[in-house]
Every structure is written in C-alpha cells, then in structure tokens.
mmCIF file with all atom_site columns, C-alpha atoms in Angstrom:
data_model
loop_
_atom_site.group_PDB
_atom_site.id
_atom_site.type_symbol
_atom_site.label_atom_id
_atom_site.label_alt_id
_atom_site.label_comp_id
_atom_site.label_asym_id
_atom_site.label_entity_id
_atom_site.label_seq_id
_atom_site.pdbx_PDB_ins_code
_atom_site.Cartn_x
_atom_site.Cartn_y
_atom_site.Cartn_z
_atom_site.occupancy
_atom_site.B_iso_or_equiv
_atom_site.pdbx_formal_charge
_atom_site.auth_seq_id
_atom_site.auth_comp_id
_atom_site.auth_asym_id
_atom_site.auth_atom_id
_atom_site.pdbx_PDB_model_num
ATOM 1   C CA . UNK J 1 1   ? 5.730   -18.653 -19.455 1.00 47.00 ? 6   UNK J CA 1
ATOM 2   C CA . UNK J 1 2   ? 5.223   -22.394 -19.165 1.00 52.00 ? 7   UNK J CA 1
ATOM 3   C CA . UNK J 1 3   ? 6.914   -22.893 -22.540 1.00 55.00 ? 8   UNK J CA 1
ATOM 4   C CA . UNK J 1 4   ? 10.004  -20.897 -21.519 1.00 56.00 ? 9   UNK J CA 1
ATOM 5   C CA . UNK J 1 5   ? 9.245   -17.711 -23.483 1.00 60.00 ? 10  UNK J CA 1
ATOM 6   C CA . UNK J 1 6   ? 9.209   -14.321 -21.810 1.00 60.00 ? 11  UNK J CA 1
ATOM 7   C CA . UNK J 1 7   ? 5.803   -12.677 -22.246 1.00 65.00 ? 12  UNK J CA 1
ATOM 8   C CA . UNK J 1 8   ? 7.190   -9.232  -21.455 1.00 68.00 ? 13  UNK J CA 1
ATOM 9   C CA . UNK J 1 9   ? 6.092   -9.422  -17.844 1.00 82.00 ? 14  UNK J CA 1
ATOM 10  C CA . UNK J 1 10  ? 9.639   -10.115 -16.666 1.00 84.00 ? 15  UNK J CA 1
ATOM 11  C CA . UNK J 1 11  ? 11.038  -7.112  -18.510 1.00 85.00 ? 16  UNK J CA 1
ATOM 12  C CA . UNK J 1 12  ? 8.286   -4.888  -17.162 1.00 89.00 ? 17  UNK J CA 1
ATOM 13  C CA . UNK J 1 13  ? 8.899   -6.190  -13.625 1.00 85.00 ? 18  UNK J CA 1
ATOM 14  C CA . UNK J 1 14  ? 12.631  -5.475  -13.880 1.00 87.00 ? 19  UNK J CA 1
ATOM 15  C CA . UNK J 1 15  ? 11.983  -1.964  -15.214 1.00 89.00 ? 20  UNK J CA 1
ATOM 16  C CA . UNK J 1 16  ? 9.427   -1.292  -12.469 1.00 86.00 ? 21  UNK J CA 1
ATOM 17  C CA . UNK J 1 17  ? 11.865  -2.578  -9.857  1.00 81.00 ? 22  UNK J CA 1
ATOM 18  C CA . UNK J 1 18  ? 14.676  -0.350  -11.113 1.00 87.00 ? 23  UNK J CA 1
ATOM 19  C CA . UNK J 1 19  ? 12.392  2.695   -11.209 1.00 90.00 ? 24  UNK J CA 1
ATOM 20  C CA . UNK J 1 20  ? 11.239  1.941   -7.658  1.00 83.00 ? 25  UNK J CA 1
ATOM 21  C CA . UNK J 1 21  ? 14.847  1.661   -6.460  1.00 79.00 ? 26  UNK J CA 1
ATOM 22  C CA . UNK J 1 22  ? 15.721  4.988   -8.118  1.00 84.00 ? 27  UNK J CA 1
ATOM 23  C CA . UNK J 1 23  ? 12.725  6.763   -6.580  1.00 83.00 ? 28  UNK J CA 1
ATOM 24  C CA . UNK J 1 24  ? 13.359  5.227   -3.165  1.00 75.00 ? 29  UNK J CA 1
ATOM 25  C CA . UNK J 1 25  ? 17.055  6.168   -3.183  1.00 77.00 ? 30  UNK J CA 1
ATOM 26  C CA . UNK J 1 26  ? 16.371  9.688   -4.467  1.00 82.00 ? 31  UNK J CA 1
ATOM 27  C CA . UNK J 1 27  ? 13.777  10.168  -1.732  1.00 80.00 ? 32  UNK J CA 1
ATOM 28  C CA . UNK J 1 28  ? 16.354  9.601   0.994   1.00 81.00 ? 33  UNK J CA 1
ATOM 29  C CA . UNK J 1 29  ? 18.990  11.770  -0.669  1.00 82.00 ? 34  UNK J CA 1
ATOM 30  C CA . UNK J 1 30  ? 16.515  14.646  -1.147  1.00 81.00 ? 35  UNK J CA 1
ATOM 31  C CA . UNK J 1 31  ? 15.243  14.303  2.415   1.00 82.00 ? 36  UNK J CA 1
ATOM 32  C CA . UNK J 1 32  ? 18.761  14.241  3.858   1.00 81.00 ? 37  UNK J CA 1
ATOM 33  C CA . UNK J 1 33  ? 19.702  17.336  1.839   1.00 83.00 ? 38  UNK J CA 1
ATOM 34  C CA . UNK J 1 34  ? 16.581  19.190  2.980   1.00 82.00 ? 39  UNK J CA 1
ATOM 35  C CA . UNK J 1 35  ? 17.167  18.206  6.602   1.00 80.00 ? 40  UNK J CA 1
ATOM 36  C CA . UNK J 1 36  ? 20.780  19.391  6.494   1.00 81.00 ? 41  UNK J CA 1
ATOM 37  C CA . UNK J 1 37  ? 20.044  22.667  4.723   1.00 81.00 ? 42  UNK J CA 1
ATOM 38  C CA . UNK J 1 38  ? 16.628  24.023  5.605   1.00 82.00 ? 43  UNK J CA 1
ATOM 39  C CA . UNK J 1 39  ? 14.015  21.843  7.234   1.00 84.00 ? 44  UNK J CA 1
ATOM 40  C CA . UNK J 1 40  ? 13.484  19.818  10.396  1.00 85.00 ? 45  UNK J CA 1
ATOM 41  C CA . UNK J 1 41  ? 12.146  16.261  10.571  1.00 82.00 ? 46  UNK J CA 1
ATOM 42  C CA . UNK J 1 42  ? 8.791   17.697  11.644  1.00 86.00 ? 47  UNK J CA 1
ATOM 43  C CA . UNK J 1 43  ? 8.756   20.124  8.697   1.00 86.00 ? 48  UNK J CA 1
ATOM 44  C CA . UNK J 1 44  ? 9.344   17.267  6.257   1.00 82.00 ? 49  UNK J CA 1
ATOM 45  C CA . UNK J 1 45  ? 6.593   15.107  7.764   1.00 83.00 ? 50  UNK J CA 1
ATOM 46  C CA . UNK J 1 46  ? 4.201   18.075  7.822   1.00 85.00 ? 51  UNK J CA 1
ATOM 47  C CA . UNK J 1 47  ? 4.816   18.766  4.130   1.00 83.00 ? 52  UNK J CA 1
ATOM 48  C CA . UNK J 1 48  ? 4.231   15.126  3.290   1.00 81.00 ? 53  UNK J CA 1
ATOM 49  C CA . UNK J 1 49  ? 0.909   14.949  5.103   1.00 84.00 ? 54  UNK J CA 1
ATOM 50  C CA . UNK J 1 50  ? -0.306  18.431  4.173   1.00 88.00 ? 55  UNK J CA 1
ATOM 51  C CA . UNK J 1 51  ? -0.166  17.509  0.489   1.00 86.00 ? 56  UNK J CA 1
ATOM 52  C CA . UNK J 1 52  ? -1.792  14.132  1.015   1.00 85.00 ? 57  UNK J CA 1
ATOM 53  C CA . UNK J 1 53  ? -4.396  15.673  3.306   1.00 85.00 ? 58  UNK J CA 1
ATOM 54  C CA . UNK J 1 54  ? -5.290  18.325  0.735   1.00 90.00 ? 59  UNK J CA 1
ATOM 55  C CA . UNK J 1 55  ? -5.914  15.610  -1.844  1.00 89.00 ? 60  UNK J CA 1
ATOM 56  C CA . UNK J 1 56  ? -7.715  13.248  0.550   1.00 84.00 ? 61  UNK J CA 1
ATOM 57  C CA . UNK J 1 57  ? -9.922  15.784  2.368   1.00 86.00 ? 62  UNK J CA 1
ATOM 58  C CA . UNK J 1 58  ? -12.467 16.211  -0.483  1.00 88.00 ? 63  UNK J CA 1
ATOM 59  C CA . UNK J 1 59  ? -12.856 12.422  -0.666  1.00 83.00 ? 64  UNK J CA 1
ATOM 60  C CA . UNK J 1 60  ? -13.507 12.175  3.073   1.00 80.00 ? 65  UNK J CA 1
ATOM 61  C CA . UNK J 1 61  ? -15.842 15.173  2.849   1.00 82.00 ? 66  UNK J CA 1
ATOM 62  C CA . UNK J 1 62  ? -17.877 13.538  0.053   1.00 82.00 ? 67  UNK J CA 1
ATOM 63  C CA . UNK J 1 63  ? -17.954 9.994   1.447   1.00 77.00 ? 68  UNK J CA 1
ATOM 64  C CA . UNK J 1 64  ? -18.037 10.822  5.125   1.00 72.00 ? 69  UNK J CA 1
ATOM 65  C CA . UNK J 1 65  ? -16.420 8.734   7.820   1.00 71.00 ? 70  UNK J CA 1
ATOM 66  C CA . UNK J 1 66  ? -18.403 5.560   7.101   1.00 71.00 ? 71  UNK J CA 1
ATOM 67  C CA . UNK J 1 67  ? -15.291 3.675   6.000   1.00 67.00 ? 72  UNK J CA 1
ATOM 68  C CA . UNK J 1 68  ? -13.457 4.699   9.150   1.00 69.00 ? 73  UNK J CA 1
ATOM 69  C CA . UNK J 1 69  ? -16.387 3.598   11.272  1.00 74.00 ? 74  UNK J CA 1
ATOM 70  C CA . UNK J 1 70  ? -16.418 0.234   9.507   1.00 76.00 ? 75  UNK J CA 1
ATOM 71  C CA . UNK J 1 71  ? -12.708 -0.216  10.194  1.00 78.00 ? 76  UNK J CA 1
ATOM 72  C CA . UNK J 1 72  ? -13.047 0.918   13.776  1.00 82.00 ? 77  UNK J CA 1
ATOM 73  C CA . UNK J 1 73  ? -11.293 3.779   15.460  1.00 81.00 ? 78  UNK J CA 1
ATOM 74  C CA . UNK J 1 74  ? -8.933  1.577   17.446  1.00 88.00 ? 79  UNK J CA 1
ATOM 75  C CA . UNK J 1 75  ? -7.768  -0.286  14.350  1.00 87.00 ? 80  UNK J CA 1
ATOM 76  C CA . UNK J 1 76  ? -7.543  2.915   12.342  1.00 84.00 ? 81  UNK J CA 1
ATOM 77  C CA . UNK J 1 77  ? -5.487  4.671   14.995  1.00 87.00 ? 82  UNK J CA 1
ATOM 78  C CA . UNK J 1 78  ? -3.187  1.652   15.303  1.00 90.00 ? 83  UNK J CA 1
ATOM 79  C CA . UNK J 1 79  ? -2.578  1.669   11.544  1.00 89.00 ? 84  UNK J CA 1
ATOM 80  C CA . UNK J 1 80  ? -2.038  5.440   11.608  1.00 87.00 ? 85  UNK J CA 1
ATOM 81  C CA . UNK J 1 81  ? 0.494   5.092   14.439  1.00 90.00 ? 86  UNK J CA 1
ATOM 82  C CA . UNK J 1 82  ? 2.444   2.472   12.482  1.00 93.00 ? 87  UNK J CA 1
ATOM 83  C CA . UNK J 1 83  ? 2.509   4.026   8.990   1.00 88.00 ? 88  UNK J CA 1
ATOM 84  C CA . UNK J 1 84  ? 1.088   7.494   9.520   1.00 87.00 ? 89  UNK J CA 1
ATOM 85  C CA . UNK J 1 85  ? 2.833   10.545  10.954  1.00 87.00 ? 90  UNK J CA 1
ATOM 86  C CA . UNK J 1 86  ? 5.269   8.690   13.281  1.00 91.00 ? 91  UNK J CA 1
ATOM 87  C CA . UNK J 1 87  ? 6.718   6.674   10.376  1.00 91.00 ? 92  UNK J CA 1
ATOM 88  C CA . UNK J 1 88  ? 8.217   9.563   8.345   1.00 89.00 ? 93  UNK J CA 1
ATOM 89  C CA . UNK J 1 89  ? 9.133   11.397  11.550  1.00 90.00 ? 94  UNK J CA 1
ATOM 90  C CA . UNK J 1 90  ? 11.274  8.445   12.641  1.00 93.00 ? 95  UNK J CA 1
ATOM 91  C CA . UNK J 1 91  ? 12.909  8.103   9.213   1.00 91.00 ? 96  UNK J CA 1
ATOM 92  C CA . UNK J 1 92  ? 13.574  11.847  8.974   1.00 89.00 ? 97  UNK J CA 1
ATOM 93  C CA . UNK J 1 93  ? 14.937  11.895  12.515  1.00 91.00 ? 98  UNK J CA 1
ATOM 94  C CA . UNK J 1 94  ? 17.231  9.028   11.545  1.00 91.00 ? 99  UNK J CA 1
ATOM 95  C CA . UNK J 1 95  ? 18.422  11.021  8.526   1.00 89.00 ? 100 UNK J CA 1
ATOM 96  C CA . UNK J 1 96  ? 19.623  13.771  10.852  1.00 88.00 ? 101 UNK J CA 1
ATOM 97  C CA . UNK J 1 97  ? 21.982  11.223  12.458  1.00 89.00 ? 102 UNK J CA 1
ATOM 98  C CA . UNK J 1 98  ? 22.959  8.811   9.679   1.00 87.00 ? 103 UNK J CA 1
ATOM 99  C CA . UNK J 1 99  ? 23.700  9.059   5.947   1.00 86.00 ? 104 UNK J CA 1
ATOM 100 C CA . UNK J 1 100 ? 21.008  8.678   3.303   1.00 84.00 ? 105 UNK J CA 1
ATOM 101 C CA . UNK J 1 101 ? 22.771  5.556   2.012   1.00 83.00 ? 106 UNK J CA 1
ATOM 102 C CA . UNK J 1 102 ? 22.097  3.879   5.354   1.00 86.00 ? 107 UNK J CA 1
ATOM 103 C CA . UNK J 1 103 ? 18.411  4.770   5.135   1.00 88.00 ? 108 UNK J CA 1
ATOM 104 C CA . UNK J 1 104 ? 18.157  3.536   1.552   1.00 85.00 ? 109 UNK J CA 1
ATOM 105 C CA . UNK J 1 105 ? 19.650  0.187   2.569   1.00 84.00 ? 110 UNK J CA 1
ATOM 106 C CA . UNK J 1 106 ? 18.351  -0.357  6.099   1.00 88.00 ? 111 UNK J CA 1
ATOM 107 C CA . UNK J 1 107 ? 14.709  0.700   5.689   1.00 89.00 ? 112 UNK J CA 1
ATOM 108 C CA . UNK J 1 108 ? 13.768  -1.731  2.889   1.00 86.00 ? 113 UNK J CA 1
ATOM 109 C CA . UNK J 1 109 ? 16.002  -4.515  4.221   1.00 87.00 ? 114 UNK J CA 1
ATOM 110 C CA . UNK J 1 110 ? 14.470  -4.281  7.669   1.00 90.00 ? 115 UNK J CA 1
ATOM 111 C CA . UNK J 1 111 ? 10.966  -4.278  6.167   1.00 90.00 ? 116 UNK J CA 1
ATOM 112 C CA . UNK J 1 112 ? 11.779  -7.560  4.423   1.00 87.00 ? 117 UNK J CA 1
ATOM 113 C CA . UNK J 1 113 ? 13.389  -8.978  7.570   1.00 89.00 ? 118 UNK J CA 1
ATOM 114 C CA . UNK J 1 114 ? 10.522  -8.098  9.923   1.00 93.00 ? 119 UNK J CA 1
ATOM 115 C CA . UNK J 1 115 ? 7.917   -9.174  7.362   1.00 90.00 ? 120 UNK J CA 1
ATOM 116 C CA . UNK J 1 116 ? 9.652   -12.542 7.271   1.00 89.00 ? 121 UNK J CA 1
ATOM 117 C CA . UNK J 1 117 ? 9.617   -12.800 11.060  1.00 90.00 ? 122 UNK J CA 1
ATOM 118 C CA . UNK J 1 118 ? 5.930   -11.898 11.242  1.00 91.00 ? 123 UNK J CA 1
ATOM 119 C CA . UNK J 1 119 ? 5.095   -14.386 8.477   1.00 87.00 ? 124 UNK J CA 1
ATOM 120 C CA . UNK J 1 120 ? 6.453   -17.200 10.642  1.00 85.00 ? 125 UNK J CA 1
ATOM 121 C CA . UNK J 1 121 ? 3.321   -16.890 12.798  1.00 84.00 ? 126 UNK J CA 1
ATOM 122 C CA . UNK J 1 122 ? 1.203   -17.998 9.813   1.00 83.00 ? 127 UNK J CA 1
ATOM 123 C CA . UNK J 1 123 ? 3.390   -20.287 7.743   1.00 82.00 ? 128 UNK J CA 1
ATOM 124 C CA . UNK J 1 124 ? 6.668   -22.156 7.777   1.00 84.00 ? 129 UNK J CA 1
ATOM 125 C CA . UNK J 1 125 ? 9.637   -20.779 5.881   1.00 81.00 ? 130 UNK J CA 1
ATOM 126 C CA . UNK J 1 126 ? 11.252  -22.480 2.933   1.00 85.00 ? 131 UNK J CA 1
ATOM 127 C CA . UNK J 1 127 ? 14.979  -23.047 2.830   1.00 88.00 ? 132 UNK J CA 1
ATOM 128 C CA . UNK J 1 128 ? 15.317  -20.436 0.080   1.00 87.00 ? 133 UNK J CA 1
ATOM 129 C CA . UNK J 1 129 ? 13.539  -17.787 2.177   1.00 85.00 ? 134 UNK J CA 1
ATOM 130 C CA . UNK J 1 130 ? 15.690  -18.564 5.211   1.00 88.00 ? 135 UNK J CA 1
ATOM 131 C CA . UNK J 1 131 ? 18.877  -18.200 3.140   1.00 90.00 ? 136 UNK J CA 1
ATOM 132 C CA . UNK J 1 132 ? 17.579  -14.907 1.767   1.00 86.00 ? 137 UNK J CA 1
ATOM 133 C CA . UNK J 1 133 ? 16.778  -13.542 5.219   1.00 87.00 ? 138 UNK J CA 1
ATOM 134 C CA . UNK J 1 134 ? 20.144  -14.640 6.612   1.00 90.00 ? 139 UNK J CA 1
ATOM 135 C CA . UNK J 1 135 ? 21.767  -12.758 3.729   1.00 90.00 ? 140 UNK J CA 1
ATOM 136 C CA . UNK J 1 136 ? 19.694  -9.670  4.587   1.00 84.00 ? 141 UNK J CA 1
ATOM 137 C CA . UNK J 1 137 ? 20.716  -9.919  8.251   1.00 85.00 ? 142 UNK J CA 1
ATOM 138 C CA . UNK J 1 138 ? 24.380  -10.139 7.195   1.00 88.00 ? 143 UNK J CA 1
ATOM 139 C CA . UNK J 1 139 ? 23.906  -7.002  5.102   1.00 81.00 ? 144 UNK J CA 1
ATOM 140 C CA . UNK J 1 140 ? 22.239  -5.181  7.991   1.00 80.00 ? 145 UNK J CA 1
ATOM 141 C CA . UNK J 1 141 ? 25.126  -6.118  10.268  1.00 81.00 ? 146 UNK J CA 1
ATOM 142 C CA . UNK J 1 142 ? 27.634  -4.829  7.709   1.00 80.00 ? 147 UNK J CA 1
ATOM 143 C CA . UNK J 1 143 ? 25.936  -1.433  7.846   1.00 72.00 ? 148 UNK J CA 1
ATOM 144 C CA . UNK J 1 144 ? 25.604  -1.343  11.606  1.00 74.00 ? 149 UNK J CA 1
ATOM 145 C CA . UNK J 1 145 ? 29.026  -2.748  12.617  1.00 74.00 ? 150 UNK J CA 1
ATOM 146 C CA . UNK J 1 146 ? 31.120  0.312   11.651  1.00 70.00 ? 151 UNK J CA 1
ATOM 147 C CA . UNK J 1 147 ? 28.653  2.621   13.440  1.00 59.00 ? 152 UNK J CA 1
ATOM 148 C CA . UNK J 1 148 ? 29.089  0.661   16.674  1.00 60.00 ? 153 UNK J CA 1
ATOM 149 C CA . UNK J 1 149 ? 32.782  1.493   16.892  1.00 61.00 ? 154 UNK J CA 1
ATOM 150 C CA . UNK J 1 150 ? 32.688  5.260   17.103  1.00 62.00 ? 155 UNK J CA 1
ATOM 151 C CA . UNK J 1 151 ? 29.831  7.330   15.796  1.00 65.00 ? 156 UNK J CA 1
ATOM 152 C CA . UNK J 1 152 ? 26.998  6.718   18.221  1.00 74.00 ? 157 UNK J CA 1
ATOM 153 C CA . UNK J 1 153 ? 24.886  9.231   16.265  1.00 83.00 ? 158 UNK J CA 1
ATOM 154 C CA . UNK J 1 154 ? 25.104  7.042   13.167  1.00 85.00 ? 159 UNK J CA 1
ATOM 155 C CA . UNK J 1 155 ? 24.178  3.939   15.158  1.00 85.00 ? 160 UNK J CA 1
ATOM 156 C CA . UNK J 1 156 ? 21.185  5.775   16.620  1.00 90.00 ? 161 UNK J CA 1
ATOM 157 C CA . UNK J 1 157 ? 20.065  6.781   13.117  1.00 90.00 ? 162 UNK J CA 1
ATOM 158 C CA . UNK J 1 158 ? 20.527  3.207   11.886  1.00 89.00 ? 163 UNK J CA 1
ATOM 159 C CA . UNK J 1 159 ? 18.401  1.892   14.755  1.00 91.00 ? 164 UNK J CA 1
ATOM 160 C CA . UNK J 1 160 ? 15.688  4.396   13.856  1.00 94.00 ? 165 UNK J CA 1
ATOM 161 C CA . UNK J 1 161 ? 15.716  3.121   10.255  1.00 93.00 ? 166 UNK J CA 1
ATOM 162 C CA . UNK J 1 162 ? 15.425  -0.469  11.457  1.00 92.00 ? 167 UNK J CA 1
ATOM 163 C CA . UNK J 1 163 ? 12.611  0.535   13.812  1.00 95.00 ? 168 UNK J CA 1
ATOM 164 C CA . UNK J 1 164 ? 10.755  2.141   10.919  1.00 94.00 ? 169 UNK J CA 1
ATOM 165 C CA . UNK J 1 165 ? 11.055  -1.167  9.061   1.00 93.00 ? 170 UNK J CA 1
ATOM 166 C CA . UNK J 1 166 ? 9.498   -2.983  12.015  1.00 95.00 ? 171 UNK J CA 1
ATOM 167 C CA . UNK J 1 167 ? 6.664   -0.447  12.093  1.00 96.00 ? 172 UNK J CA 1
ATOM 168 C CA . UNK J 1 168 ? 5.904   -0.738  8.377   1.00 94.00 ? 173 UNK J CA 1
ATOM 169 C CA . UNK J 1 169 ? 6.060   -4.547  8.461   1.00 94.00 ? 174 UNK J CA 1
ATOM 170 C CA . UNK J 1 170 ? 3.583   -4.640  11.329  1.00 94.00 ? 175 UNK J CA 1
ATOM 171 C CA . UNK J 1 171 ? 1.350   -2.210  9.444   1.00 94.00 ? 176 UNK J CA 1
ATOM 172 C CA . UNK J 1 172 ? 1.432   -4.412  6.315   1.00 91.00 ? 177 UNK J CA 1
ATOM 173 C CA . UNK J 1 173 ? 0.548   -7.548  8.296   1.00 90.00 ? 178 UNK J CA 1
ATOM 174 C CA . UNK J 1 174 ? -2.359  -5.780  10.022  1.00 89.00 ? 179 UNK J CA 1
ATOM 175 C CA . UNK J 1 175 ? -3.683  -4.386  6.726   1.00 87.00 ? 180 UNK J CA 1
ATOM 176 C CA . UNK J 1 176 ? -3.519  -7.867  5.227   1.00 83.00 ? 181 UNK J CA 1
ATOM 177 C CA . UNK J 1 177 ? -5.729  -9.154  8.053   1.00 78.00 ? 182 UNK J CA 1
#
C-alpha cells in the first residue's frame, strides 16, 4: 500500500473486525440470557470447558504431556489460572450482577488498558497510544460512574469485568514471553 492503493487487506480487516465485534457482543447477550433463565456461572463455564476438553483430549492422549512438561507445570498452572476456568467464571459471575452491554464494553476495553500498562515495562508509549488509552479510561469511567451511585450489584459486576481484563492481559503478556 506504499502507492496509496488498497490491496484488499484493509477491507478484509474491517470485515473481520466487525464480525469479531458481533460475535463478542452476541456471546455476552447469550450468556446473560442463559444465566438469567436456566444456568449458573459454574454451569456456563463447565459447558465451555467440557466441549473444549472433548476436542482436546484426543490430542493430549496422542501426543502425551511432553509439551506441558516443556512449558513447566508452574507456568502452565499460572496460565490456566489467568485464562482457564477462573476467567469465564468471573465474567459469568459479573453477568449475574451487571448487564451484558457492560460486559461487552468493559471486558475488551480493560484488556486494552491493562495490556497498555503492562507494555510500559518493556517500551515507552507514543503520544498516540497515550491519547487512546486516556480515551479508553474515560469510557470505562462513563460505564462505572452511574453504577457507583446506587446499584452496588452493577458496580460489583463491572469490577469483575475489569478484573477479567487484567487477568487476560497478564495471560497474553506471559504467553508472549
């Protein structure tokens, strides 16, 4: 794209981004509906991992635990604690206290925010990144401010969503290492 023409990559990136936003938003709405009607946070997390486990178990059976041994049990358990079973449990628990719209906004925004904070340990931030993160913080505060003045349940749910963002950001940084 050095000559100014779009090679199609931009269009594909925009389409992929919009599809990801739709899937992400629908996930929270479906989870909130299920939690309000039929299931508990533990039920939802169990369903998520039972399906993944059924698919992954034959791979582990065939390859053995050599990859896990190479990673190390301490590192593996740390990664599992950050993005494994506790992660969806915390999000689902938050959905029992706060609306799905809060989850759809706060989870990804807090992932970006905490990823930015953790990146400061390795590199300096550009002015553009700082402006972007300040904008994200302002958006987070707009979601949290109304919850502070009455519905403590909603604030608790919002804090769980932000905590899940911190967990996933830490997971991503550790995987990158």
